[in-house]
Coordinates of C-alpha atoms in Angstrom, one line a residue:
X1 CA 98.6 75.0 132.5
X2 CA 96.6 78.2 133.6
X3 CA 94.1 80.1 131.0
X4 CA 95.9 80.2 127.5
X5 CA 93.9 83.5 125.5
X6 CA 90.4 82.3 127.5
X7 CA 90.2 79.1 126.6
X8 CA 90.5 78.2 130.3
X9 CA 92.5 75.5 132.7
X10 CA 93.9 72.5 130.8
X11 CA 94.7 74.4 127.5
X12 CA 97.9 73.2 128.0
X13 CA 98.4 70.1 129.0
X14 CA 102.0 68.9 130.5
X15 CA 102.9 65.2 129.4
X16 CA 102.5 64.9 126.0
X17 CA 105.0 64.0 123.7
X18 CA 104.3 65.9 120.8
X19 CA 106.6 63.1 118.7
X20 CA 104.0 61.0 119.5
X21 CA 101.3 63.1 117.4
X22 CA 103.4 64.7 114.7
X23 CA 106.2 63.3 112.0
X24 CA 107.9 65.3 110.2
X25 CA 108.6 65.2 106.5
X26 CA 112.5 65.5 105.2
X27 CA 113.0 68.7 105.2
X28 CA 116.9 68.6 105.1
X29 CA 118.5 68.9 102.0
X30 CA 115.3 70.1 99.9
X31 CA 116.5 72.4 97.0
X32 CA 114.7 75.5 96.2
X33 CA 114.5 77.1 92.9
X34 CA 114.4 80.5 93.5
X35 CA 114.6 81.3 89.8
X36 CA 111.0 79.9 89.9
X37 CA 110.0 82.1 92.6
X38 CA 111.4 85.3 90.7
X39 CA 109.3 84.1 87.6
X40 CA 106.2 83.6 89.4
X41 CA 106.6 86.9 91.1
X42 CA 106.8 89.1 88.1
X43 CA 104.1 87.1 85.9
X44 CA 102.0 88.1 89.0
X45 CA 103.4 92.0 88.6
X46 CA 102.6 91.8 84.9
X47 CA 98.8 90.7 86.1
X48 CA 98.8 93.5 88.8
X49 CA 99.7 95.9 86.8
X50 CA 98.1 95.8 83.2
X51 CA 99.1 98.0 80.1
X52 CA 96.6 100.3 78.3
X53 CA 96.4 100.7 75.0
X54 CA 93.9 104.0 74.0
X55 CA 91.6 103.9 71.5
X56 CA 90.7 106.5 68.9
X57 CA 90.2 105.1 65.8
X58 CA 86.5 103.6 67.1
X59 CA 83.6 104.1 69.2
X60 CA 83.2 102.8 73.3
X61 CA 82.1 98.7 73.1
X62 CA 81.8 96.7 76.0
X63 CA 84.9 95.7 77.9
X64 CA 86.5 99.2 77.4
X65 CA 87.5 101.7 80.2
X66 CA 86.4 104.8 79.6
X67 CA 87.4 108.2 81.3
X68 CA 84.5 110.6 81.7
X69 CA 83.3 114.0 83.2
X70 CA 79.5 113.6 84.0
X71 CA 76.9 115.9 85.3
X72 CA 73.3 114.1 86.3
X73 CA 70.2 116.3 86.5
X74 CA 66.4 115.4 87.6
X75 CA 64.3 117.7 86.4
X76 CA 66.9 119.5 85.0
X77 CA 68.2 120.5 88.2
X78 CA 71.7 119.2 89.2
X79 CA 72.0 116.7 92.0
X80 CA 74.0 115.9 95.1
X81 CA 76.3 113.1 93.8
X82 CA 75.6 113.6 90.1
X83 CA 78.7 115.0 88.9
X84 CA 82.5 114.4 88.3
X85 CA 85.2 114.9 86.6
X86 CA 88.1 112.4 85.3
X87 CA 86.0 108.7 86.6
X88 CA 87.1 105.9 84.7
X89 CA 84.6 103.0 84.4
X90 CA 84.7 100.2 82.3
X91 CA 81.8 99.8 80.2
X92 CA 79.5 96.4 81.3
X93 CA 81.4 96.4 84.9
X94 CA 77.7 97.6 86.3
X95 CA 79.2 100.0 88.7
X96 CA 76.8 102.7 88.1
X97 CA 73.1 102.3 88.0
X98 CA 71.5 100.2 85.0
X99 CA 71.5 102.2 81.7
X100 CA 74.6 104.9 82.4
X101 CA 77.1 102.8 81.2
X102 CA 75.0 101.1 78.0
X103 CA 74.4 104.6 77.1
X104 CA 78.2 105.0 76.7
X105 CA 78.3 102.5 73.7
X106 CA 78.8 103.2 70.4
X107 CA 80.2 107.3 71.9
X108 CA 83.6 108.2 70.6
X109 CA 86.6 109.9 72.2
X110 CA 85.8 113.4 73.2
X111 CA 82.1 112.7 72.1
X112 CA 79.4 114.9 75.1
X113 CA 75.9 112.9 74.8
X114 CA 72.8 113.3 77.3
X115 CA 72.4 109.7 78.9
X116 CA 68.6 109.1 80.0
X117 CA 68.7 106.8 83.6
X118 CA 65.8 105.9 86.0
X119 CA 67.5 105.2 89.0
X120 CA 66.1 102.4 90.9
X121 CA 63.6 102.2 93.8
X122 CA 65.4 101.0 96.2
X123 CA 68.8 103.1 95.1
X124 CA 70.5 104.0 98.5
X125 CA 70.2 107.7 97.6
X126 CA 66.2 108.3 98.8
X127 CA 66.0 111.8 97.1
X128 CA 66.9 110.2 93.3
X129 CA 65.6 106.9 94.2
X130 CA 62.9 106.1 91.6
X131 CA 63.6 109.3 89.5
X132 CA 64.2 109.4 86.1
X133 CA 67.4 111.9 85.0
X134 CA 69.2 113.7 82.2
X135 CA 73.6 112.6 82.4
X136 CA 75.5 114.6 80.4
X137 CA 78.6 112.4 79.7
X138 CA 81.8 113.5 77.6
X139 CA 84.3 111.2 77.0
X140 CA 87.7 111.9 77.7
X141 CA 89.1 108.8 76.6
X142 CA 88.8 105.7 75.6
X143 CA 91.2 102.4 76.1
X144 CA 91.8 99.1 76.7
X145 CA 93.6 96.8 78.9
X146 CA 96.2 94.2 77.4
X147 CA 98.8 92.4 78.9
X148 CA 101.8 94.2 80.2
X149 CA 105.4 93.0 79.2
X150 CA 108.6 92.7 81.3
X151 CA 110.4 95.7 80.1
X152 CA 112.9 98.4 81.3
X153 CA 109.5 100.8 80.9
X154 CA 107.6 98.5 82.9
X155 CA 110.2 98.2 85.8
X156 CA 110.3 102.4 86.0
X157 CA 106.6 102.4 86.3
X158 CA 106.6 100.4 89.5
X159 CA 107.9 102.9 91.6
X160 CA 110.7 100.9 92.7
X161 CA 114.5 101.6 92.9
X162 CA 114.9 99.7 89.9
X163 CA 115.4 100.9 86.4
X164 CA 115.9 98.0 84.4
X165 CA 114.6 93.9 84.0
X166 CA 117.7 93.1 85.4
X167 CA 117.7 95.0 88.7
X168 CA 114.4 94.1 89.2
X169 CA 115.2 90.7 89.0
X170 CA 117.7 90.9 91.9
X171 CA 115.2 93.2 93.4
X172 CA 112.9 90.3 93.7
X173 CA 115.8 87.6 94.4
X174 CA 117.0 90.1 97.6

């Protein structure tokens, strides 16, 4: 009766048995594994939260994450936007514009190489749009990701008030 959120009279309407409508399944008695639960909680954390292993024995392929300090320049004059410090980006991910990060392959760890990029036409920066420019990359470092494993290590790097596999566990279970 009356408006229910807008949806006006006779939202609500008095005299129906619900019973009628709906049965409910046995829901008495049902046993829950939460040991299943706890499992499927931490293979999730393992996904979430990926190990690295860094790379130094071989040049940047495609698939790696790379950490880089860059400086972009058109006409050999620096541009808004053109330079950081410490980005990572994995190499074929195409978050920067087409040619920065295929420029990257086959540099090695602590490697500085001169990139050349014409960003595109219809790049939402208008003053570089269409431009061709000069980055000057240096690779910090280089690595990959890999599965992470449930270890004591692991557990202290989420943060948590949990040292070891065990107290996570119960973590999870409380």
């Amino acid at each position: 009766q009356g408006d229910a959120s807008g949806y006006g009279d006779g939202a609500y309407v008095d005299g129906i048995d619900v019973a009628e409508y709906v049965t409910l399944g046995e829901y008495k008695g049902i046993e829950v594994s939460l040991e299943d639960y706890i499992d499927q909680y931490i293979q999730y954390s393992l996904q979430v939260n990926p190990a690295y292993e860094y790379i130094t024995d071989r040049a940047v392929e495609t698939g790696d994450i790379v950490n880089i300090d860059y400086e972009g320049k058109i006409d050999g004059v620096a541009f808004d936007g053109g330079t950081a410090q410490g980005t990572d980006l994995q190499i074929g991910s195409g978050a920067f514009i087409p040619g920065f990060e295929e420029g990257l392959i086959g540099a090695k760890d602590g490697e500085t190489l001169d990139v050349d990029v014409t960003f595109p036409e219809d790049y939402r920066g208008t003053d570089v749009a269409g431009k061709d420019a000069v980055f000057t990359i240096t690779v910090n470092s280089i690595r990959v990701e890999k599965e992470a494993e449930l270890t004591d290590e692991f557990v202290q790097g989420l943060g948590l008030d949990c040292e070891t596999v065990e107290e996570y566990r119960k973590y999870i279970y409380d």
